[in-house]
Coordinates of C-alpha atoms and ligand atoms in Angstrom, one line a residue:
M1 CA 71.6 315.0 46.6
D2 CA 71.4 311.4 47.6
L3 CA 70.2 308.7 45.2
V4 CA 66.7 308.5 46.6
E5 CA 66.1 312.2 46.2
L6 CA 67.5 312.2 42.7
D7 CA 65.3 309.2 41.8
L8 CA 62.2 311.0 43.0
K9 CA 63.2 314.1 41.1
H10 CA 63.3 312.3 37.8
I11 CA 61.9 308.8 37.8
W12 CA 58.3 307.8 37.2
H13 CA 58.2 304.2 38.5
P14 CA 56.0 301.4 36.9
C15 CA 52.7 300.5 38.2
S16 CA 53.0 302.9 41.1
Q17 CA 51.1 305.8 42.6
M18 CA 54.1 308.1 43.0
H19 CA 52.3 309.8 45.9
D20 CA 53.0 306.6 47.9
Y21 CA 56.7 307.2 47.5
E22 CA 56.5 310.4 49.7
S23 CA 56.0 308.3 52.8
F24 CA 57.6 305.1 51.5
K25 CA 60.8 305.8 49.6
P26 CA 62.2 303.6 46.8
I27 CA 64.9 301.2 48.0
V28 CA 68.2 301.5 46.2
I29 CA 69.5 298.1 45.4
K30 CA 73.3 297.9 45.0
R31 CA 73.9 294.3 44.3
A32 CA 72.2 290.9 44.3
K33 CA 73.1 287.2 44.6
G34 CA 70.9 284.2 44.3
V35 CA 67.5 284.9 45.9
Y36 CA 69.0 287.9 47.8
L37 CA 68.9 291.6 47.0
Y38 CA 71.2 294.0 49.0
D39 CA 70.5 297.7 49.5
K40 CA 73.0 300.4 49.9
N41 CA 73.4 299.7 53.6
D42 CA 73.9 296.0 52.8
K43 CA 70.5 295.0 54.2
A44 CA 69.4 291.8 52.6
Y45 CA 65.9 291.1 51.1
I46 CA 64.7 287.7 50.0
D47 CA 63.3 288.2 46.4
I48 CA 60.5 285.7 46.9
I49 CA 58.7 287.1 43.8
S50 CA 61.6 286.7 41.4
S51 CA 61.6 290.4 40.7
W52 CA 58.1 290.3 39.0
W53 CA 58.3 286.6 38.2
C54 CA 61.1 286.8 35.7
N55 CA 64.2 285.8 37.7
L56 CA 64.4 282.0 37.1
F57 CA 67.7 280.9 38.6
G58 CA 68.6 283.5 41.0
H59 CA 70.4 286.8 40.6
L60 CA 73.9 286.9 39.1
N61 CA 73.7 283.2 38.0
E62 CA 77.1 281.9 37.0
T63 CA 75.9 280.0 34.0
I64 CA 73.8 282.8 32.5
N65 CA 76.5 285.4 33.3
E66 CA 79.1 283.3 31.4
S67 CA 76.8 282.9 28.4
I68 CA 76.2 286.7 28.2
K69 CA 79.9 287.5 28.7
E70 CA 80.9 285.1 25.9
Q71 CA 78.3 286.7 23.6
L72 CA 79.7 290.1 24.4
T73 CA 83.0 289.1 22.8
K74 CA 81.2 288.5 19.5
I75 CA 78.3 290.8 18.8
E76 CA 75.8 292.8 20.9
H77 CA 73.0 293.3 18.3
V78 CA 72.3 293.0 14.6
I79 CA 69.3 293.7 12.5
F80 CA 67.2 290.6 12.4
A81 CA 65.5 291.1 9.0
N82 CA 67.4 289.1 6.5
F83 CA 70.2 288.7 9.0
T84 CA 70.6 286.0 11.6
H85 CA 73.1 284.7 14.2
E86 CA 74.0 281.5 15.8
G87 CA 72.5 282.3 19.2
A88 CA 69.0 282.8 17.8
I89 CA 69.3 279.6 15.7
N90 CA 70.4 277.6 18.7
L91 CA 67.7 279.0 20.9
A92 CA 65.0 278.3 18.3
Q93 CA 66.2 274.7 18.0
N94 CA 66.2 274.3 21.8
L95 CA 62.7 275.8 22.1
A96 CA 61.4 273.5 19.4
S97 CA 62.7 270.5 21.4
I98 CA 61.1 271.4 24.7
L99 CA 57.8 273.1 23.6
P100 CA 54.5 271.1 23.2
N101 CA 54.1 269.4 19.9
G102 CA 53.9 271.4 16.7
L103 CA 55.3 274.7 18.0
T104 CA 58.3 274.9 15.6
K105 CA 58.2 278.5 14.3
F106 CA 59.4 281.4 16.3
N107 CA 58.8 285.2 16.0
F108 CA 60.9 287.3 18.3
S109 CA 59.9 290.5 20.2
D110 CA 61.3 292.3 23.2
N111 CA 58.8 292.1 26.0
G112 CA 55.6 290.2 27.0
S113 CA 53.1 292.8 25.9
S114 CA 54.5 293.3 22.5
A115 CA 54.6 289.5 22.0
V116 CA 50.9 289.4 22.9
E117 CA 50.3 292.1 20.3
S118 CA 52.2 290.1 17.8
A119 CA 50.2 286.9 18.6
L120 CA 46.9 288.7 18.2
K121 CA 47.9 290.2 14.9
M122 CA 49.2 286.9 13.7
A123 CA 45.9 285.1 14.6
F124 CA 43.8 287.8 12.9
Q125 CA 45.9 287.8 9.8
Y126 CA 45.9 284.0 9.7
Q127 CA 42.1 283.9 9.6
A128 CA 41.9 286.6 7.0
Q129 CA 44.3 284.8 4.7
T130 CA 42.6 281.4 5.1
D131 CA 39.2 282.5 3.8
N132 CA 37.9 283.3 7.3
S133 CA 37.8 287.1 7.1
Q134 CA 34.6 287.2 9.1
K135 CA 36.6 286.0 12.1
T136 CA 37.8 289.3 13.4
K137 CA 37.1 289.2 17.2
F138 CA 39.0 288.1 20.2
M139 CA 37.8 286.2 23.2
C140 CA 39.5 286.2 26.6
L141 CA 38.8 285.2 30.2
E142 CA 37.5 287.7 32.7
E143 CA 40.3 288.5 35.2
G144 CA 42.9 287.6 32.6
Y145 CA 46.1 289.6 32.3
H146 CA 48.2 289.9 29.1
G147 CA 50.1 293.1 29.5
E148 CA 49.7 296.8 29.3
T149 CA 49.8 297.9 25.6
L150 CA 46.4 298.7 24.1
G151 CA 45.9 295.4 22.3
A152 CA 47.0 293.4 25.4
L153 CA 44.8 295.5 27.7
S154 CA 41.9 294.8 25.4
V155 CA 42.2 291.1 26.0
G156 CA 42.9 291.6 29.7
A157 CA 39.9 292.1 31.8
M158 CA 41.1 293.7 34.9
D159 CA 39.7 297.1 35.6
L160 CA 42.6 298.0 37.8
Y161 CA 44.8 298.4 34.6
A162 CA 42.2 298.9 31.9
K163 CA 39.2 300.9 33.1
I164 CA 40.3 304.4 32.1
Y165 CA 41.3 303.3 28.6
K166 CA 38.1 301.4 27.8
P167 CA 36.9 304.0 25.2
I168 CA 40.1 303.3 23.1
L169 CA 40.3 299.6 23.5
I170 CA 39.2 296.9 21.0
K171 CA 35.9 295.3 22.0
T172 CA 36.4 291.7 23.0
I173 CA 34.3 288.9 24.1
R174 CA 34.8 288.1 27.8
I175 CA 34.1 284.7 29.2
K176 CA 33.4 284.3 32.9
A177 CA 36.6 282.7 34.2
P178 CA 37.0 279.7 36.6
N179 CA 37.0 280.9 40.2
C180 CA 37.9 277.8 42.1
Y181 CA 38.2 279.3 45.6
R182 CA 34.7 280.8 45.3
C183 CA 33.2 278.2 43.0
E184 CA 29.6 279.1 42.3
F185 CA 28.8 275.4 41.6
G186 CA 29.8 274.5 45.1
K187 CA 32.6 272.2 44.0
N188 CA 36.1 272.0 45.4
R189 CA 39.3 271.4 43.5
D190 CA 39.1 267.6 43.9
N191 CA 35.5 267.0 42.7
C192 CA 35.3 269.6 40.0
A193 CA 34.3 268.7 36.4
C194 CA 34.8 272.3 35.3
E195 CA 31.0 273.0 35.4
C196 CA 31.9 276.7 34.8
F197 CA 32.9 275.7 31.3
I198 CA 29.3 276.3 30.3
Y199 CA 30.1 280.0 30.2
A200 CA 32.7 279.3 27.5
E201 CA 30.3 277.1 25.6
S202 CA 27.6 279.7 25.5
E203 CA 30.0 282.4 24.3
F204 CA 31.5 280.1 21.7
E205 CA 28.0 279.2 20.5
K206 CA 27.1 282.9 20.1
H207 CA 30.4 284.4 18.9
A208 CA 32.8 281.7 17.6
K209 CA 31.8 282.3 14.0
H210 CA 33.2 285.8 14.2
T211 CA 36.1 285.0 16.5
A212 CA 39.7 284.8 15.3
A213 CA 41.3 283.6 18.6
I214 CA 41.0 283.2 22.3
I215 CA 43.9 284.1 24.6
I216 CA 44.3 282.6 28.0
E217 CA 46.8 282.2 30.8
P218 CA 47.0 278.4 31.2
L219 CA 46.2 277.0 34.7
L220 CA 47.2 280.2 36.5
Q221 CA 45.6 283.6 36.3
G222 CA 48.6 285.4 37.7
A223 CA 47.8 289.1 38.1
A224 CA 44.2 288.2 39.1
G225 CA 45.6 287.0 42.4
M226 CA 47.3 283.7 41.4
R227 CA 44.0 282.1 40.6
I228 CA 44.7 278.4 39.8
Y229 CA 42.3 276.3 37.8
P230 CA 42.3 272.7 36.6
P231 CA 43.9 271.3 33.5
L232 CA 40.5 269.9 32.4
Y233 CA 39.4 273.4 31.6
L234 CA 42.2 273.7 29.1
K235 CA 41.4 270.3 27.5
K236 CA 37.8 271.4 27.0
L237 CA 39.0 274.7 25.6
R238 CA 41.3 273.0 23.1
E239 CA 38.4 270.8 21.9
I240 CA 36.0 273.7 21.5
C241 CA 38.6 275.8 19.7
D242 CA 39.1 272.9 17.2
F243 CA 35.4 272.5 16.8
Y244 CA 34.8 276.1 15.9
G245 CA 38.1 276.9 14.2
V246 CA 39.2 279.4 16.8
I247 CA 42.9 279.8 17.4
L248 CA 44.0 279.0 20.9
I249 CA 46.7 281.4 22.2
A250 CA 48.4 280.3 25.4
D251 CA 50.1 283.1 27.2
E252 CA 52.8 281.3 29.1
I253 CA 54.7 284.5 29.9
A254 CA 54.3 283.8 33.6
T255 CA 53.8 280.0 33.6
G256 CA 56.5 279.0 31.2
F257 CA 59.9 277.5 32.1
G258 CA 59.0 275.3 35.0
R259 CA 56.9 277.7 37.1
T260 CA 54.0 275.4 37.4
G261 CA 56.1 272.3 37.9
A262 CA 56.0 271.3 34.3
M263 CA 58.2 273.0 31.7
F264 CA 55.0 274.6 30.3
A265 CA 51.6 274.7 31.9
C266 CA 49.9 273.4 28.7
E267 CA 51.8 270.1 29.2
K268 CA 49.8 269.4 32.4
A269 CA 46.7 269.4 30.3
G270 CA 48.3 267.4 27.5
I271 CA 47.4 270.1 24.9
S272 CA 49.3 272.1 22.4
P273 CA 48.1 275.6 21.6
D274 CA 48.2 277.1 18.1
I275 CA 50.2 280.0 19.4
M276 CA 52.3 280.2 22.6
V277 CA 53.7 283.5 24.0
L278 CA 56.9 283.4 26.1
S279 CA 58.9 286.0 28.0
K280 CA 59.8 286.6 31.6
G281 CA 61.7 283.3 32.6
L282 CA 62.9 282.9 29.0
T283 CA 66.1 284.9 29.6
G284 CA 66.2 284.0 33.3
G285 CA 65.1 287.5 34.1
Y286 CA 68.2 289.0 32.6
M287 CA 67.2 290.6 29.3
P288 CA 63.9 291.9 27.8
M289 CA 63.0 289.3 25.2
S290 CA 59.9 287.4 24.1
V291 CA 59.0 284.8 21.6
V292 CA 55.8 284.0 19.8
A293 CA 55.8 280.3 19.0
T294 CA 53.5 278.8 16.4
T295 CA 52.8 276.0 14.1
Q296 CA 53.9 275.2 10.5
K297 CA 50.2 275.5 9.6
I298 CA 49.9 279.1 10.7
Y299 CA 53.3 280.0 9.3
D300 CA 52.3 278.5 5.9
A301 CA 49.3 280.9 5.6
F302 CA 51.7 283.8 5.4
Y303 CA 54.1 282.1 3.0
A304 CA 53.6 283.3 -0.6
P305 CA 55.2 285.3 -3.4
Y306 CA 55.9 288.9 -2.2
N307 CA 53.2 290.6 -4.4
E308 CA 50.4 288.6 -2.8
H309 CA 51.0 290.7 0.3
K310 CA 50.7 287.9 2.8
A311 CA 53.8 288.5 4.9
F312 CA 53.7 289.2 8.6
M313 CA 54.9 292.8 8.4
H314 CA 55.5 293.1 12.1
S315 CA 58.9 294.0 13.7
H316 CA 60.6 295.3 16.7
T317 CA 64.1 296.9 16.6
Y318 CA 65.5 294.5 19.2
A319 CA 64.0 291.3 17.8
G320 CA 66.3 288.4 18.3
N321 CA 68.8 290.4 20.3
P322 CA 71.9 288.3 20.6
L323 CA 72.5 289.1 24.3
G324 CA 68.9 288.1 25.1
C325 CA 69.4 284.8 23.1
A326 CA 72.7 284.2 25.1
A327 CA 70.8 284.6 28.4
A328 CA 68.1 282.3 27.2
L329 CA 70.7 279.7 26.1
G330 CA 72.2 279.9 29.6
V331 CA 68.7 279.1 30.9
M332 CA 68.4 276.1 28.5
K333 CA 71.8 274.9 29.7
I334 CA 70.8 275.0 33.3
F335 CA 67.6 273.0 32.6
K336 CA 69.6 270.4 30.6
E337 CA 72.7 270.0 32.8
Q338 CA 71.6 270.8 36.3
N339 CA 68.4 268.8 36.7
A340 CA 66.7 272.1 37.5
L341 CA 63.1 271.0 37.0
K342 CA 63.4 268.0 39.3
I343 CA 65.1 270.0 42.0
A344 CA 62.4 272.7 41.7
N345 CA 59.7 270.1 42.1
D346 CA 61.3 268.6 45.2
T347 CA 61.6 272.1 46.7
A348 CA 58.0 272.9 45.8
K349 CA 56.8 270.0 47.9
V350 CA 58.7 271.4 50.9
L351 CA 57.6 275.0 50.3
N352 CA 54.0 274.0 50.0
E353 CA 54.1 272.1 53.2
L354 CA 55.7 275.0 55.0
T355 CA 53.1 277.4 53.6
L356 CA 50.2 275.2 54.5
R357 CA 51.5 274.6 58.0
A358 CA 52.2 278.3 58.6
F359 CA 49.1 279.8 57.2
S360 CA 46.2 277.5 56.5
N361 CA 44.8 277.7 60.1
H362 CA 45.3 281.4 60.4
K363 CA 42.0 283.1 61.1
F364 CA 42.4 285.6 58.3
V365 CA 43.7 283.1 55.6
G366 CA 40.8 282.0 53.3
E367 CA 42.9 279.8 51.1
V368 CA 46.4 278.6 50.5
R369 CA 46.8 277.4 47.0
S370 CA 49.8 276.3 45.1
I371 CA 51.1 275.1 41.7
G372 CA 54.8 274.3 41.3
L373 CA 56.8 276.7 43.5
I374 CA 54.1 279.3 43.4
N375 CA 52.2 279.5 46.7
A376 CA 49.4 282.0 47.2
I377 CA 47.8 283.0 50.5
E378 CA 44.5 284.8 50.2
L379 CA 43.6 286.9 53.2
V380 CA 39.9 287.3 54.0
K381 CA 38.0 289.1 56.7
D382 CA 35.6 286.2 57.1
K383 CA 36.7 282.7 56.4
D384 CA 33.2 281.1 56.3
K385 CA 31.8 283.7 54.0
K386 CA 35.0 284.0 52.0
Q387 CA 34.5 287.7 52.4
S388 CA 37.4 290.1 51.5
F389 CA 38.7 292.9 53.5
D390 CA 37.7 296.4 52.5
A391 CA 40.1 297.3 49.6
K392 CA 40.5 300.8 51.1
L393 CA 42.5 299.2 54.0
R394 CA 45.2 298.3 51.4
L395 CA 46.1 295.4 53.6
G396 CA 48.4 293.8 51.1
Y397 CA 50.3 297.0 50.7
E398 CA 50.6 297.4 54.5
I399 CA 52.0 293.8 54.8
Y400 CA 54.4 294.6 51.8
K401 CA 55.9 297.5 53.7
V402 CA 56.3 295.6 57.0
A403 CA 57.8 292.5 55.1
L404 CA 60.4 294.8 53.5
K405 CA 61.4 296.1 56.9
N406 CA 61.8 292.5 57.9
G407 CA 63.9 291.6 54.8
L408 CA 61.3 290.0 52.5
L409 CA 60.2 291.3 49.1
L410 CA 56.6 290.4 48.7
R411 CA 54.4 292.2 46.2
P412 CA 50.9 291.3 47.1
L413 CA 48.1 291.3 44.5
G414 CA 45.4 293.1 46.5
D415 CA 45.1 290.9 49.6
V416 CA 46.7 287.9 48.0
L417 CA 50.2 287.3 49.2
Y418 CA 52.3 285.0 47.1
F419 CA 55.7 283.3 46.7
N420 CA 57.0 282.8 43.2
P421 CA 60.7 282.2 43.9
P422 CA 63.5 281.2 41.6
L423 CA 63.5 277.5 40.8
N424 CA 66.8 277.0 42.5
I425 CA 65.8 278.5 45.9
T426 CA 67.0 276.3 48.8
T427 CA 64.7 274.9 51.4
D428 CA 66.4 277.0 54.1
E429 CA 65.6 280.1 52.1
C430 CA 62.0 278.9 51.8
E431 CA 61.8 278.5 55.5
K432 CA 63.2 281.9 56.2
A433 CA 60.8 283.5 53.7
V434 CA 57.7 281.8 55.2
E435 CA 58.8 282.8 58.7
I436 CA 59.3 286.5 57.8
C437 CA 56.0 286.5 55.9
K438 CA 54.1 285.0 58.9
K439 CA 55.7 287.5 61.3
S440 CA 54.8 290.4 58.9
I441 CA 51.2 289.3 58.7
E442 CA 51.0 289.1 62.5
E443 CA 52.5 292.6 62.8
V444 CA 49.8 294.1 60.6
L445 CA 46.8 292.0 61.6
K446 CA 47.5 292.1 65.3
Ligands
PLP1 C1 54.0 289.9 32.7 C2 52.9 289.3 31.8 C3 52.7 289.9 30.6 C4 53.3 291.2 30.1 O1 54.7 291.1 29.9 P1 55.6 292.5 30.0 O2 56.9 292.0 29.6 O3 55.4 293.0 31.3 O4 55.0 293.4 29.0 C5 51.7 289.3 29.8 N1 51.1 288.2 30.2 C6 51.3 287.6 31.3 C7 50.6 286.3 31.7 C8 52.3 288.1 32.2 O5 52.5 287.6 33.4

């Protein structure tokens, strides 16, 4: 049997209707370098989505490879309770030096969703142990996405992933999210004063007394279709959380490590959350690892003699995995020694111009929006009415298939096409990607 047949015989792929694979077979990738993936026939694909937003500095990056190889001569993994190792310590020190003020304590997990679980539990327990045991609920933004485990799904609000599980999810308080492209207050991105924050205010007034924490994706609601909203919204959120004693959890799993042009999206609003969740870019897309970063204040609420039962009894087998830490230290090294953020921001200007030029006048493009190197192209049936195509057409999926044929890996979110490339993509590669994307749209929307 060939590899594809064997795959289909045994493998249940993530986030896929396996029925689709009957007519569109999985692509066997044999090797990769930089922004390129190569299949078994050596056909090249530009990985313009960083393999689900995690690949930060290209595939088979020399610096990260070296860091992992060196670690492999020392130790692959060790229990992290009562044991430690140099890689984790170095990484924690590095993170403390680049994160927004006050985030100096780090709890390790092994993927984004489990770190979100950890953050929620931490917030809940913090409130319980600081005489706020009435604060038991969570708030989140509509259209938010925080992962796929039951706790994470509960604070995510996207029916696509959560609907069937609703009977077994935690009840959460959902705040109507900013929707800048279709702003109901008739504002645009330049003249907005976050009028939509009134929805947050009214939910806080009603529910903050019983709310432990709110979790949000700062500046960019990724899975919702790369919905970008202004820093002012985060500033207001920080203020209202302080006023009501609600913990602010920033899920920077997708936005962290330079994706929005700043090292962390929260920086653009000049705020520090009480808890920040990191994964994806953390290891450059090499190893599954995540970190919950928090403050001394929250840490202290768990610190007591053993018999007071205040410890955070949360663990994952692979917490603090040395290979993951080595990959993350490789990432830190690249930021420090290769001027990576500045280069990414220079490229971002070029990519945004290219994207605007190629798509903004297209008759089916409602909006081109961007933050950092992330550029999203929202396709609509009617530009004036901002009316979407019928979801049954699966337009995004059709373009995905054609783009792959043309050598570009897009993975549209509904009818939103986007680029979220590695930070070290070259401008030539950007040009090529935009060109293939444009051609693929033309082929589908003739
Ligand atoms: C990807 C993502 C998650 C989930 O991370 P996994 O590692 O896939 O579990 C959570 N929140 C955000 C914002 C994400 O982008």
